[in-house]
PDB file of C-alpha atoms in Angstrom:
ATOM      1  CA  MET A   1    -240.322 -17.246 -15.829  1.00  0.00           C
ATOM      2  CA  THR A   2    -238.283 -17.807 -12.716  1.00  0.00           C
ATOM      3  CA  GLU A   3    -238.980 -15.607  -9.839  1.00  0.00           C
ATOM      4  CA  PHE A   4    -236.062 -14.345  -7.700  1.00  0.00           C
ATOM      5  CA  ASP A   5    -236.442 -14.631  -3.863  1.00  0.00           C
ATOM      6  CA  PRO A   6    -234.028 -12.054  -2.235  1.00  0.00           C
ATOM      7  CA  ALA A   7    -234.071 -14.089   0.984  1.00  0.00           C
ATOM      8  CA  PRO A   8    -234.334 -17.716   0.037  1.00  0.00           C
ATOM      9  CA  THR A   9    -235.038 -20.233   2.941  1.00  0.00           C
ATOM     10  CA  SER A  10    -232.946 -23.236   1.983  1.00  0.00           C
ATOM     11  CA  ASP A  11    -231.737 -25.903   4.235  1.00  0.00           C
ATOM     12  CA  ASN A  12    -228.268 -24.444   3.639  1.00  0.00           C
ATOM     13  CA  THR A  13    -229.324 -21.028   5.108  1.00  0.00           C
ATOM     14  CA  GLN A  14    -230.892 -22.746   8.142  1.00  0.00           C
ATOM     15  CA  ARG A  15    -227.817 -24.907   8.737  1.00  0.00           C
ATOM     16  CA  ARG A  16    -225.558 -21.732   8.568  1.00  0.00           C
ATOM     17  CA  TRP A  17    -227.752 -20.053  11.256  1.00  0.00           C
ATOM     18  CA  GLN A  18    -227.661 -23.207  13.423  1.00  0.00           C
ATOM     19  CA  THR A  19    -223.868 -23.779  13.081  1.00  0.00           C
ATOM     20  CA  GLY A  20    -222.146 -23.524  16.407  1.00  0.00           C
ATOM     21  CA  THR A  21    -225.360 -22.629  18.242  1.00  0.00           C
ATOM     22  CA  ASP A  22    -226.819 -24.939  20.722  1.00  0.00           C
ATOM     23  CA  THR A  23    -230.664 -25.328  21.417  1.00  0.00           C
ATOM     24  CA  PHE A  24    -230.472 -22.767  24.316  1.00  0.00           C
ATOM     25  CA  GLY A  25    -228.741 -20.258  21.968  1.00  0.00           C
ATOM     26  CA  ARG A  26    -231.257 -20.629  19.216  1.00  0.00           C
ATOM     27  CA  VAL A  27    -234.267 -20.215  21.650  1.00  0.00           C
ATOM     28  CA  TYR A  28    -232.498 -17.208  23.112  1.00  0.00           C
ATOM     29  CA  ASP A  29    -232.098 -15.687  19.664  1.00  0.00           C
ATOM     30  CA  VAL A  30    -235.745 -16.455  18.647  1.00  0.00           C
ATOM     31  CA  VAL A  31    -237.252 -14.979  21.898  1.00  0.00           C
ATOM     32  CA  LEU A  32    -235.218 -11.753  21.506  1.00  0.00           C
ATOM     33  CA  GLY A  33    -236.557 -11.515  18.026  1.00  0.00           C
ATOM     34  CA  VAL A  34    -240.206 -11.898  18.720  1.00  0.00           C
ATOM     35  CA  THR A  35    -242.142  -8.667  19.239  1.00  0.00           C
ATOM     36  CA  SER A  36    -245.284  -9.960  20.891  1.00  0.00           C
ATOM     37  CA  PRO A  37    -246.265 -12.812  23.118  1.00  0.00           C
ATOM     38  CA  THR A  38    -245.603 -15.979  21.334  1.00  0.00           C
ATOM     39  CA  VAL A  39    -246.756 -19.557  21.998  1.00  0.00           C
ATOM     40  CA  TYR A  40    -243.702 -21.679  23.049  1.00  0.00           C
ATOM     41  CA  THR A  41    -244.527 -24.303  20.211  1.00  0.00           C
ATOM     42  CA  GLU A  42    -244.056 -21.509  17.670  1.00  0.00           C
ATOM     43  CA  ILE A  43    -240.711 -20.492  19.276  1.00  0.00           C
ATOM     44  CA  ALA A  44    -239.734 -24.126  19.218  1.00  0.00           C
ATOM     45  CA  GLU A  45    -240.515 -24.355  15.519  1.00  0.00           C
ATOM     46  CA  LEU A  46    -238.489 -21.115  14.788  1.00  0.00           C
ATOM     47  CA  ALA A  47    -235.604 -22.388  16.921  1.00  0.00           C
ATOM     48  CA  ASP A  48    -235.720 -25.736  15.256  1.00  0.00           C
ATOM     49  CA  CYS A  49    -236.113 -27.778  18.405  1.00  0.00           C
ATOM     50  CA  SER A  50    -238.601 -29.790  20.325  1.00  0.00           C
ATOM     51  CA  PRO A  51    -241.516 -27.896  22.225  1.00  0.00           C
ATOM     52  CA  ASN A  52    -240.268 -29.479  25.456  1.00  0.00           C
ATOM     53  CA  ALA A  53    -236.812 -28.198  24.954  1.00  0.00           C
ATOM     54  CA  ALA A  54    -238.053 -24.713  23.901  1.00  0.00           C
ATOM     55  CA  LYS A  55    -240.251 -24.619  27.009  1.00  0.00           C
ATOM     56  CA  LYS A  56    -237.437 -25.694  29.292  1.00  0.00           C
ATOM     57  CA  HIS A  57    -235.043 -22.953  27.853  1.00  0.00           C
ATOM     58  CA  LEU A  58    -237.788 -20.226  27.862  1.00  0.00           C
ATOM     59  CA  ASP A  59    -238.552 -20.893  31.432  1.00  0.00           C
ATOM     60  CA  ARG A  60    -234.847 -20.496  32.255  1.00  0.00           C
ATOM     61  CA  LEU A  61    -234.766 -17.298  30.208  1.00  0.00           C
ATOM     62  CA  ALA A  62    -237.738 -16.082  32.264  1.00  0.00           C
ATOM     63  CA  GLU A  63    -235.990 -16.946  35.500  1.00  0.00           C
ATOM     64  CA  MET A  64    -232.961 -14.904  34.291  1.00  0.00           C
ATOM     65  CA  GLY A  65    -235.207 -11.882  33.440  1.00  0.00           C
ATOM     66  CA  ILE A  66    -234.395 -12.172  29.680  1.00  0.00           C
ATOM     67  CA  ALA A  67    -237.955 -13.312  28.808  1.00  0.00           C
ATOM     68  CA  ARG A  68    -241.383 -12.813  30.256  1.00  0.00           C
ATOM     69  CA  THR A  69    -243.991 -15.492  30.395  1.00  0.00           C
ATOM     70  CA  ASP A  70    -247.741 -15.511  30.619  1.00  0.00           C
ATOM     71  CA  ARG A  71    -248.477 -18.923  32.247  1.00  0.00           C
ATOM     72  CA  ASP A  72    -252.162 -18.143  32.513  1.00  0.00           C
ATOM     73  CA  SER A  73    -252.524 -18.334  28.763  1.00  0.00           C
ATOM     74  CA  ARG A  74    -253.032 -21.872  27.301  1.00  0.00           C
ATOM     75  CA  PRO A  75    -250.561 -22.632  25.949  1.00  0.00           C
ATOM     76  CA  ALA A  76    -248.045 -20.473  27.640  1.00  0.00           C
ATOM     77  CA  THR A  77    -246.681 -17.538  25.742  1.00  0.00           C
ATOM     78  CA  TYR A  78    -243.304 -15.880  25.988  1.00  0.00           C
ATOM     79  CA  GLU A  79    -241.845 -12.541  24.852  1.00  0.00           C
ATOM     80  CA  ARG A  80    -238.573 -10.694  25.211  1.00  0.00           C
ATOM     81  CA  ASN A  81    -238.178  -8.520  28.351  1.00  0.00           C
ATOM     82  CA  GLU A  82    -237.702  -5.021  27.146  1.00  0.00           C
ATOM     83  CA  GLY A  83    -236.274  -3.979  30.545  1.00  0.00           C
ATOM     84  CA  TYR A  84    -233.520  -6.522  30.075  1.00  0.00           C
ATOM     85  CA  LEU A  85    -232.702  -5.075  26.609  1.00  0.00           C
ATOM     86  CA  GLU A  86    -232.565  -1.501  27.993  1.00  0.00           C
ATOM     87  CA  TRP A  87    -230.373  -2.730  30.845  1.00  0.00           C
ATOM     88  CA  GLN A  88    -227.932  -4.281  28.254  1.00  0.00           C
ATOM     89  CA  ASP A  89    -227.898  -1.034  26.239  1.00  0.00           C
ATOM     90  CA  ALA A  90    -227.288   1.111  29.289  1.00  0.00           C
ATOM     91  CA  SER A  91    -224.596  -1.173  30.507  1.00  0.00           C
ATOM     92  CA  ARG A  92    -222.864  -0.876  27.134  1.00  0.00           C
ATOM     93  CA  ILE A  93    -223.106   2.826  27.154  1.00  0.00           C
ATOM     94  CA  ALA A  94    -221.711   3.040  30.783  1.00  0.00           C
ATOM     95  CA  SER A  95    -218.709   0.900  29.803  1.00  0.00           C
ATOM     96  CA  GLU A  96    -218.044   2.861  26.602  1.00  0.00           C
ATOM     97  CA  LEU A  97    -218.565   6.452  27.695  1.00  0.00           C
ATOM     98  CA  SER A  98    -217.282   8.606  30.598  1.00  0.00           C
ATOM     99  CA  VAL A  99    -219.787  10.032  33.011  1.00  0.00           C
ATOM    100  CA  GLU A 100    -219.062  13.614  31.453  1.00  0.00           C
ATOM    101  CA  ALA A 101    -219.768  12.183  28.016  1.00  0.00           C
ATOM    102  CA  ILE A 102    -222.970  10.692  29.202  1.00  0.00           C
ATOM    103  CA  ILE A 103    -224.084  13.936  30.938  1.00  0.00           C
ATOM    104  CA  ASP A 104    -223.275  15.868  27.737  1.00  0.00           C
ATOM    105  CA  ARG A 105    -225.370  13.491  25.789  1.00  0.00           C
ATOM    106  CA  VAL A 106    -228.391  13.746  28.000  1.00  0.00           C
ATOM    107  CA  GLU A 107    -228.234  17.567  27.946  1.00  0.00           C
ATOM    108  CA  ALA A 108    -228.341  17.368  23.993  1.00  0.00           C
ATOM    109  CA  LEU A 109    -231.144  14.913  24.134  1.00  0.00           C
ATOM    110  CA  GLU A 110    -233.118  17.161  26.597  1.00  0.00           C
ATOM    111  CA  ALA A 111    -232.676  20.050  24.174  1.00  0.00           C
ATOM    112  CA  GLN A 112    -234.135  18.045  21.428  1.00  0.00           C
ATOM    113  CA  LEU A 113    -236.949  16.920  23.838  1.00  0.00           C
ATOM    114  CA  THR A 114    -237.783  20.641  24.575  1.00  0.00           C
ATOM    115  CA  GLU A 115    -237.853  21.363  20.843  1.00  0.00           C
ATOM    116  CA  TYR A 116    -240.249  18.493  20.133  1.00  0.00           C
ATOM    117  CA  GLU A 117    -242.467  19.593  23.039  1.00  0.00           C
ATOM    118  CA  ALA A 118    -242.585  23.238  21.711  1.00  0.00           C
ATOM    119  CA  GLN A 119    -243.173  22.067  18.069  1.00  0.00           C
ATOM    120  CA  PHE A 120    -246.216  19.845  19.131  1.00  0.00           C
ATOM    121  CA  GLU A 121    -247.338  21.959  22.075  1.00  0.00           C
ATOM    122  CA  THR A 122    -247.539  18.807  24.337  1.00  0.00           C
ATOM    123  CA  THR A 123    -245.135  16.725  26.491  1.00  0.00           C
ATOM    124  CA  ASP A 124    -246.703  13.590  25.306  1.00  0.00           C
ATOM    125  CA  PRO A 125    -245.940  12.192  21.881  1.00  0.00           C
ATOM    126  CA  THR A 126    -248.824   9.773  21.975  1.00  0.00           C
ATOM    127  CA  ALA A 127    -251.162  12.745  22.224  1.00  0.00           C
ATOM    128  CA  VAL A 128    -250.092  13.993  18.748  1.00  0.00           C
ATOM    129  CA  ASN A 129    -252.524  13.374  15.875  1.00  0.00           C
ATOM    130  CA  VAL A 130    -250.232  13.073  12.948  1.00  0.00           C
ATOM    131  CA  PHE A 131    -253.120  12.895  10.567  1.00  0.00           C
ATOM    132  CA  ASP A 132    -254.404  16.385  11.363  1.00  0.00           C
ATOM    133  CA  HIS A 133    -253.144  17.622   7.857  1.00  0.00           C
ATOM    134  CA  ASP A 134    -254.267  17.111   4.279  1.00  0.00           C
ATOM    135  CA  SER A 135    -250.828  16.887   2.764  1.00  0.00           C
ATOM    136  CA  HIS A 136    -249.203  13.409   2.566  1.00  0.00           C
ATOM    137  CA  ASP A 137    -245.821  14.944   2.986  1.00  0.00           C
ATOM    138  CA  THR A 138    -246.749  16.864   6.148  1.00  0.00           C
ATOM    139  CA  ILE A 139    -248.243  13.743   7.665  1.00  0.00           C
ATOM    140  CA  HIS A 140    -245.059  11.750   6.761  1.00  0.00           C
ATOM    141  CA  GLU A 141    -242.916  14.479   8.312  1.00  0.00           C
ATOM    142  CA  ARG A 142    -245.058  14.532  11.507  1.00  0.00           C
ATOM    143  CA  MET A 143    -244.958  10.758  11.705  1.00  0.00           C
ATOM    144  CA  THR A 144    -241.118  10.810  11.462  1.00  0.00           C
ATOM    145  CA  ALA A 145    -240.868  13.664  13.964  1.00  0.00           C
ATOM    146  CA  VAL A 146    -243.058  11.780  16.566  1.00  0.00           C
ATOM    147  CA  SER A 147    -241.100   8.655  15.968  1.00  0.00           C
ATOM    148  CA  GLU A 148    -237.732  10.439  16.534  1.00  0.00           C
ATOM    149  CA  TRP A 149    -239.260  12.208  19.568  1.00  0.00           C
ATOM    150  CA  GLN A 150    -240.106   8.831  21.160  1.00  0.00           C
ATOM    151  CA  GLY A 151    -236.570   7.758  20.356  1.00  0.00           C
ATOM    152  CA  VAL A 152    -235.176  10.812  22.210  1.00  0.00           C
ATOM    153  CA  ILE A 153    -237.379   9.917  25.224  1.00  0.00           C
ATOM    154  CA  ARG A 154    -236.022   6.326  25.147  1.00  0.00           C
ATOM    155  CA  ASP A 155    -232.303   7.490  24.790  1.00  0.00           C
ATOM    156  CA  ILE A 156    -232.690   9.871  27.680  1.00  0.00           C
ATOM    157  CA  ARG A 157    -233.886   6.968  29.808  1.00  0.00           C
ATOM    158  CA  LEU A 158    -230.974   4.900  28.630  1.00  0.00           C
ATOM    159  CA  TYR A 159    -228.347   7.530  29.157  1.00  0.00           C
ATOM    160  CA  GLU A 160    -229.747   8.378  32.652  1.00  0.00           C
ATOM    161  CA  LEU A 161    -229.566   4.629  33.552  1.00  0.00           C
ATOM    162  CA  ALA A 162    -226.018   4.492  32.190  1.00  0.00           C
ATOM    163  CA  ARG A 163    -224.942   7.563  34.157  1.00  0.00           C
ATOM    164  CA  GLN A 164    -226.333   6.030  37.363  1.00  0.00           C
ATOM    165  CA  LEU A 165    -224.478   2.681  36.553  1.00  0.00           C
ATOM    166  CA  SER A 166    -221.183   4.571  35.764  1.00  0.00           C
ATOM    167  CA  GLN A 167    -221.429   6.734  39.034  1.00  0.00           C
ATOM    168  CA  ASN A 168    -222.193   3.756  41.198  1.00  0.00           C
ATOM    169  CA  ASP A 169    -219.680   1.210  39.956  1.00  0.00           C
ATOM    170  CA  GLY A 170    -222.328  -0.774  37.956  1.00  0.00           C
ATOM    171  CA  HIS A 171    -225.161  -0.524  40.506  1.00  0.00           C
ATOM    172  CA  LEU A 172    -228.267   1.696  40.321  1.00  0.00           C
ATOM    173  CA  ILE A 173    -227.767   3.065  43.771  1.00  0.00           C
ATOM    174  CA  SER A 174    -224.520   3.700  45.709  1.00  0.00           C
ATOM    175  CA  ALA A 175    -223.376   1.023  48.070  1.00  0.00           C
TER     176      ALA A 175
END
């Protein structure tokens, strides 16, 4: 019996990913995809390049603020800089929406935030024990609600940053 692999890892698939992408671009893509500190040699393997090339590009990405590095660990580890990603998202929102639309969105998000805080009787989603119930469905509903609540908090932060950028010609503070 032949097994079907829904995501085959053939040389053809790897070549398609690499087509038109230089080493820097592949390292950039990999570091944005990692979710925890990762040794540069593993990033090199994923980016299909030498460890020296990966380290050189990772150091450059760290200088640019796109990645963060822990040089004290041996060997050095790298991870994406979440602040950079938030800045990119906020810049996109600021360029796509008017200040009025951003303010309206923040007001709607703050109303959702107030509902979650009332529902769980706390202002801190990490303080909620989702397993406080016997029913699997109730636990699942609470997990979903807390996850959405954390998303609302993140979105408020992004839209507030976007508002500041929009109101100050791309800067956080007025010139």
